[in-house]
């Protein structure tokens, strides 16, 4: 029996890979108030799954292409006079609906939609781990490479322009990273919970961080702990694993807000 023969170890490694990729990217999602952007991209993942199965291609590749296409579409349409919330509602839910309908036409192909909607982390196999950790490494590499430029473009676009940084180019880097995270995360937490794993660890880390780098590191810790605690709770209480992980991170966020609120009142008194 090898190390990776234990399904719980594979699940833990898959979740930790997702935490490493999603948490630092989630900080930029929170700073830029891009939660809507993540939702639209994640909802498109189901359409990517259906198209991948229809054309007998890699699920990861199909989800990546469709998610990237959705992210680029949202980025292109924003700022062109469209009502953003309306546009995102149309795109996100239309993509999800078309994906579900397309999946119903896949005759002769057995597809577990619940696994793609809410994740199936306990079914992760070694090849899936290679994809998840490869994607995580790519996202971390992109963020580390562009960190200072991404940060400047996020905090002060005018300053970015004056320093020769193109905010639209940095937005494109984030768009690519977001599509990769969606493609990686669909196996772990599913299309409907991906945005939660992006924004909640970052939001929980925010009150306890004095620097952007510190916030990214704390967010990784929150996400990693949530994965391990969620796996344990799911195993003990026989609950769905992906949603349980998100429940744990939601509880941590609530504790974070409560502690930050009490600390604020203490300083005020």
JSON list of N, CA, C and O in Angstrom, two decimals, residues 46-77:
[
{"chain": "A", "resi": 46, "resn": "UNK", "atom": "N", "xyz": [-19.86, 24.33, -15.38]},
{"chain": "A", "resi": 46, "resn": "UNK", "atom": "CA", "xyz": [-20.72, 23.19, -15.70]},
{"chain": "A", "resi": 46, "resn": "UNK", "atom": "C", "xyz": [-20.88, 23.05, -17.21]},
{"chain": "A", "resi": 46, "resn": "UNK", "atom": "O", "xyz": [-20.91, 21.94, -17.76]},
{"chain": "A", "resi": 47, "resn": "UNK", "atom": "N", "xyz": [-20.98, 24.17, -17.92]},
{"chain": "A", "resi": 47, "resn": "UNK", "atom": "CA", "xyz": [-21.02, 24.11, -19.38]},
{"chain": "A", "resi": 47, "resn": "UNK", "atom": "C", "xyz": [-19.73, 23.52, -19.92]},
{"chain": "A", "resi": 47, "resn": "UNK", "atom": "O", "xyz": [-19.74, 22.73, -20.88]},
{"chain": "A", "resi": 48, "resn": "UNK", "atom": "N", "xyz": [-18.60, 23.87, -19.31]},
{"chain": "A", "resi": 48, "resn": "UNK", "atom": "CA", "xyz": [-17.32, 23.29, -19.70]},
{"chain": "A", "resi": 48, "resn": "UNK", "atom": "C", "xyz": [-17.27, 21.79, -19.50]},
{"chain": "A", "resi": 48, "resn": "UNK", "atom": "O", "xyz": [-16.74, 21.05, -20.33]},
{"chain": "A", "resi": 49, "resn": "UNK", "atom": "N", "xyz": [-17.86, 21.33, -18.39]},
{"chain": "A", "resi": 49, "resn": "UNK", "atom": "CA", "xyz": [-17.92, 19.88, -18.12]},
{"chain": "A", "resi": 49, "resn": "UNK", "atom": "C", "xyz": [-18.72, 19.18, -19.21]},
{"chain": "A", "resi": 49, "resn": "UNK", "atom": "O", "xyz": [-18.30, 18.15, -19.76]},
{"chain": "A", "resi": 50, "resn": "UNK", "atom": "N", "xyz": [-19.90, 19.73, -19.53]},
{"chain": "A", "resi": 50, "resn": "UNK", "atom": "CA", "xyz": [-20.76, 19.11, -20.54]},
{"chain": "A", "resi": 50, "resn": "UNK", "atom": "C", "xyz": [-20.08, 19.06, -21.90]},
{"chain": "A", "resi": 50, "resn": "UNK", "atom": "O", "xyz": [-20.13, 18.03, -22.59]},
{"chain": "A", "resi": 51, "resn": "UNK", "atom": "N", "xyz": [-19.44, 20.15, -22.30]},
{"chain": "A", "resi": 51, "resn": "UNK", "atom": "CA", "xyz": [-18.75, 20.18, -23.59]},
{"chain": "A", "resi": 51, "resn": "UNK", "atom": "C", "xyz": [-17.57, 19.21, -23.61]},
{"chain": "A", "resi": 51, "resn": "UNK", "atom": "O", "xyz": [-17.31, 18.56, -24.63]},
{"chain": "A", "resi": 52, "resn": "UNK", "atom": "N", "xyz": [-16.86, 19.10, -22.51]},
{"chain": "A", "resi": 52, "resn": "UNK", "atom": "CA", "xyz": [-15.74, 18.17, -22.42]},
{"chain": "A", "resi": 52, "resn": "UNK", "atom": "C", "xyz": [-16.20, 16.73, -22.62]},
{"chain": "A", "resi": 52, "resn": "UNK", "atom": "O", "xyz": [-15.57, 15.95, -23.36]},
{"chain": "A", "resi": 53, "resn": "UNK", "atom": "N", "xyz": [-17.29, 16.37, -21.96]},
{"chain": "A", "resi": 53, "resn": "UNK", "atom": "CA", "xyz": [-17.81, 15.01, -22.10]},
{"chain": "A", "resi": 53, "resn": "UNK", "atom": "C", "xyz": [-18.36, 14.77, -23.50]},
{"chain": "A", "resi": 53, "resn": "UNK", "atom": "O", "xyz": [-18.19, 13.67, -24.06]},
{"chain": "A", "resi": 54, "resn": "UNK", "atom": "N", "xyz": [-19.00, 15.78, -24.09]},
{"chain": "A", "resi": 54, "resn": "UNK", "atom": "CA", "xyz": [-19.55, 15.63, -25.43]},
{"chain": "A", "resi": 54, "resn": "UNK", "atom": "C", "xyz": [-18.47, 15.39, -26.47]},
{"chain": "A", "resi": 54, "resn": "UNK", "atom": "O", "xyz": [-18.65, 14.63, -27.42]},
{"chain": "A", "resi": 55, "resn": "UNK", "atom": "N", "xyz": [-17.33, 16.06, -26.29]},
{"chain": "A", "resi": 55, "resn": "UNK", "atom": "CA", "xyz": [-16.24, 15.95, -27.27]},
{"chain": "A", "resi": 55, "resn": "UNK", "atom": "C", "xyz": [-15.11, 15.05, -26.79]},
{"chain": "A", "resi": 55, "resn": "UNK", "atom": "O", "xyz": [-14.04, 15.01, -27.42]},
{"chain": "A", "resi": 56, "resn": "UNK", "atom": "N", "xyz": [-15.35, 14.33, -25.69]},
{"chain": "A", "resi": 56, "resn": "UNK", "atom": "CA", "xyz": [-14.37, 13.36, -25.16]},
{"chain": "A", "resi": 56, "resn": "UNK", "atom": "C", "xyz": [-13.00, 13.98, -24.95]},
{"chain": "A", "resi": 56, "resn": "UNK", "atom": "O", "xyz": [-11.97, 13.42, -25.34]},
{"chain": "A", "resi": 57, "resn": "UNK", "atom": "N", "xyz": [-12.99, 15.15, -24.33]},
{"chain": "A", "resi": 57, "resn": "UNK", "atom": "CA", "xyz": [-11.73, 15.82, -24.01]},
{"chain": "A", "resi": 57, "resn": "UNK", "atom": "C", "xyz": [-11.56, 15.90, -22.50]},
{"chain": "A", "resi": 57, "resn": "UNK", "atom": "O", "xyz": [-12.46, 15.53, -21.74]},
{"chain": "A", "resi": 58, "resn": "UNK", "atom": "N", "xyz": [-10.42, 16.37, -22.06]},
{"chain": "A", "resi": 58, "resn": "UNK", "atom": "CA", "xyz": [-10.13, 16.51, -20.64]},
{"chain": "A", "resi": 58, "resn": "UNK", "atom": "C", "xyz": [-11.12, 17.47, -19.97]},
{"chain": "A", "resi": 58, "resn": "UNK", "atom": "O", "xyz": [-11.38, 18.56, -20.48]},
{"chain": "A", "resi": 59, "resn": "UNK", "atom": "N", "xyz": [-11.67, 17.04, -18.82]},
{"chain": "A", "resi": 59, "resn": "UNK", "atom": "CA", "xyz": [-12.57, 17.89, -18.06]},
{"chain": "A", "resi": 59, "resn": "UNK", "atom": "C", "xyz": [-11.86, 19.18, -17.66]},
{"chain": "A", "resi": 59, "resn": "UNK", "atom": "O", "xyz": [-12.40, 20.28, -17.78]},
{"chain": "A", "resi": 60, "resn": "UNK", "atom": "N", "xyz": [-10.63, 19.03, -17.19]},
{"chain": "A", "resi": 60, "resn": "UNK", "atom": "CA", "xyz": [-9.86, 20.20, -16.77]},
{"chain": "A", "resi": 60, "resn": "UNK", "atom": "C", "xyz": [-9.71, 21.20, -17.91]},
{"chain": "A", "resi": 60, "resn": "UNK", "atom": "O", "xyz": [-9.92, 22.40, -17.75]},
{"chain": "A", "resi": 61, "resn": "UNK", "atom": "N", "xyz": [-9.34, 20.68, -19.09]},
{"chain": "A", "resi": 61, "resn": "UNK", "atom": "CA", "xyz": [-9.14, 21.56, -20.25]},
{"chain": "A", "resi": 61, "resn": "UNK", "atom": "C", "xyz": [-10.44, 22.24, -20.66]},
{"chain": "A", "resi": 61, "resn": "UNK", "atom": "O", "xyz": [-10.47, 23.45, -20.94]},
{"chain": "A", "resi": 62, "resn": "UNK", "atom": "N", "xyz": [-11.54, 21.48, -20.69]},
{"chain": "A", "resi": 62, "resn": "UNK", "atom": "CA", "xyz": [-12.83, 22.05, -21.08]},
{"chain": "A", "resi": 62, "resn": "UNK", "atom": "C", "xyz": [-13.30, 23.13, -20.13]},
{"chain": "A", "resi": 62, "resn": "UNK", "atom": "O", "xyz": [-13.75, 24.20, -20.54]},
{"chain": "A", "resi": 63, "resn": "UNK", "atom": "N", "xyz": [-13.19, 22.84, -18.83]},
{"chain": "A", "resi": 63, "resn": "UNK", "atom": "CA", "xyz": [-13.61, 23.83, -17.82]},
{"chain": "A", "resi": 63, "resn": "UNK", "atom": "C", "xyz": [-12.72, 25.06, -17.89]},
{"chain": "A", "resi": 63, "resn": "UNK", "atom": "O", "xyz": [-13.20, 26.20, -17.78]},
{"chain": "A", "resi": 64, "resn": "UNK", "atom": "N", "xyz": [-11.42, 24.85, -18.09]},
{"chain": "A", "resi": 64, "resn": "UNK", "atom": "CA", "xyz": [-10.49, 25.98, -18.17]},
{"chain": "A", "resi": 64, "resn": "UNK", "atom": "C", "xyz": [-10.83, 26.89, -19.34]},
{"chain": "A", "resi": 64, "resn": "UNK", "atom": "O", "xyz": [-10.89, 28.12, -19.20]},
{"chain": "A", "resi": 65, "resn": "UNK", "atom": "N", "xyz": [-11.08, 26.30, -20.51]},
{"chain": "A", "resi": 65, "resn": "UNK", "atom": "CA", "xyz": [-11.38, 27.09, -21.71]},
{"chain": "A", "resi": 65, "resn": "UNK", "atom": "C", "xyz": [-12.69, 27.87, -21.55]},
{"chain": "A", "resi": 65, "resn": "UNK", "atom": "O", "xyz": [-12.75, 29.08, -21.82]},
{"chain": "A", "resi": 66, "resn": "UNK", "atom": "N", "xyz": [-13.75, 27.19, -21.08]},
{"chain": "A", "resi": 66, "resn": "UNK", "atom": "CA", "xyz": [-15.04, 27.87, -20.93]},
{"chain": "A", "resi": 66, "resn": "UNK", "atom": "C", "xyz": [-14.99, 28.91, -19.82]},
{"chain": "A", "resi": 66, "resn": "UNK", "atom": "O", "xyz": [-15.53, 30.02, -19.97]},
{"chain": "A", "resi": 67, "resn": "UNK", "atom": "N", "xyz": [-14.34, 28.60, -18.72]},
{"chain": "A", "resi": 67, "resn": "UNK", "atom": "CA", "xyz": [-14.23, 29.56, -17.62]},
{"chain": "A", "resi": 67, "resn": "UNK", "atom": "C", "xyz": [-13.43, 30.79, -18.04]},
{"chain": "A", "resi": 67, "resn": "UNK", "atom": "O", "xyz": [-13.80, 31.93, -17.72]},
{"chain": "A", "resi": 68, "resn": "UNK", "atom": "N", "xyz": [-12.36, 30.56, -18.78]},
{"chain": "A", "resi": 68, "resn": "UNK", "atom": "CA", "xyz": [-11.57, 31.68, -19.27]},
{"chain": "A", "resi": 68, "resn": "UNK", "atom": "C", "xyz": [-12.38, 32.52, -20.25]},
{"chain": "A", "resi": 68, "resn": "UNK", "atom": "O", "xyz": [-12.33, 33.76, -20.22]},
{"chain": "A", "resi": 69, "resn": "UNK", "atom": "N", "xyz": [-13.15, 31.84, -21.12]},
{"chain": "A", "resi": 69, "resn": "UNK", "atom": "CA", "xyz": [-14.01, 32.56, -22.06]},
{"chain": "A", "resi": 69, "resn": "UNK", "atom": "C", "xyz": [-15.04, 33.42, -21.34]},
{"chain": "A", "resi": 69, "resn": "UNK", "atom": "O", "xyz": [-15.27, 34.58, -21.71]},
{"chain": "A", "resi": 70, "resn": "UNK", "atom": "N", "xyz": [-15.64, 32.87, -20.27]},
{"chain": "A", "resi": 70, "resn": "UNK", "atom": "CA", "xyz": [-16.62, 33.64, -19.50]},
{"chain": "A", "resi": 70, "resn": "UNK", "atom": "C", "xyz": [-15.96, 34.83, -18.81]},
{"chain": "A", "resi": 70, "resn": "UNK", "atom": "O", "xyz": [-16.48, 35.96, -18.82]},
{"chain": "A", "resi": 71, "resn": "UNK", "atom": "N", "xyz": [-14.79, 34.59, -18.20]},
{"chain": "A", "resi": 71, "resn": "UNK", "atom": "CA", "xyz": [-14.09, 35.66, -17.50]},
{"chain": "A", "resi": 71, "resn": "UNK", "atom": "C", "xyz": [-13.71, 36.79, -18.44]},
{"chain": "A", "resi": 71, "resn": "UNK", "atom": "O", "xyz": [-13.85, 37.97, -18.13]},
{"chain": "A", "resi": 72, "resn": "UNK", "atom": "N", "xyz": [-13.22, 36.44, -19.63]},
{"chain": "A", "resi": 72, "resn": "UNK", "atom": "CA", "xyz": [-12.85, 37.45, -20.62]},
{"chain": "A", "resi": 72, "resn": "UNK", "atom": "C", "xyz": [-14.08, 38.20, -21.12]},
{"chain": "A", "resi": 72, "resn": "UNK", "atom": "O", "xyz": [-14.02, 39.41, -21.37]},
{"chain": "A", "resi": 73, "resn": "UNK", "atom": "N", "xyz": [-15.20, 37.50, -21.27]},
{"chain": "A", "resi": 73, "resn": "UNK", "atom": "CA", "xyz": [-16.43, 38.15, -21.71]},
{"chain": "A", "resi": 73, "resn": "UNK", "atom": "C", "xyz": [-16.91, 39.17, -20.69]},
{"chain": "A", "resi": 73, "resn": "UNK", "atom": "O", "xyz": [-17.27, 40.30, -21.02]},
{"chain": "A", "resi": 74, "resn": "UNK", "atom": "N", "xyz": [-16.88, 38.77, -19.41]},
{"chain": "A", "resi": 74, "resn": "UNK", "atom": "CA", "xyz": [-17.28, 39.69, -18.34]},
{"chain": "A", "resi": 74, "resn": "UNK", "atom": "C", "xyz": [-16.36, 40.90, -18.31]},
{"chain": "A", "resi": 74, "resn": "UNK", "atom": "O", "xyz": [-16.80, 42.05, -18.20]},
{"chain": "A", "resi": 75, "resn": "UNK", "atom": "N", "xyz": [-15.04, 40.66, -18.42]},
{"chain": "A", "resi": 75, "resn": "UNK", "atom": "CA", "xyz": [-14.08, 41.76, -18.39]},
{"chain": "A", "resi": 75, "resn": "UNK", "atom": "C", "xyz": [-14.29, 42.70, -19.58]},
{"chain": "A", "resi": 75, "resn": "UNK", "atom": "O", "xyz": [-14.18, 43.92, -19.45]},
{"chain": "A", "resi": 76, "resn": "UNK", "atom": "N", "xyz": [-14.61, 42.14, -20.75]},
{"chain": "A", "resi": 76, "resn": "UNK", "atom": "CA", "xyz": [-14.79, 42.96, -21.95]},
{"chain": "A", "resi": 76, "resn": "UNK", "atom": "C", "xyz": [-16.07, 43.80, -21.88]},
{"chain": "A", "resi": 76, "resn": "UNK", "atom": "O", "xyz": [-16.10, 44.95, -22.33]},
{"chain": "A", "resi": 77, "resn": "UNK", "atom": "N", "xyz": [-17.12, 43.24, -21.29]},
{"chain": "A", "resi": 77, "resn": "UNK", "atom": "CA", "xyz": [-18.40, 43.95, -21.24]},
{"chain": "A", "resi": 77, "resn": "UNK", "atom": "C", "xyz": [-18.48, 44.97, -20.11]},
{"chain": "A", "resi": 77, "resn": "UNK", "atom": "O", "xyz": [-19.24, 45.93, -20.20]}
]
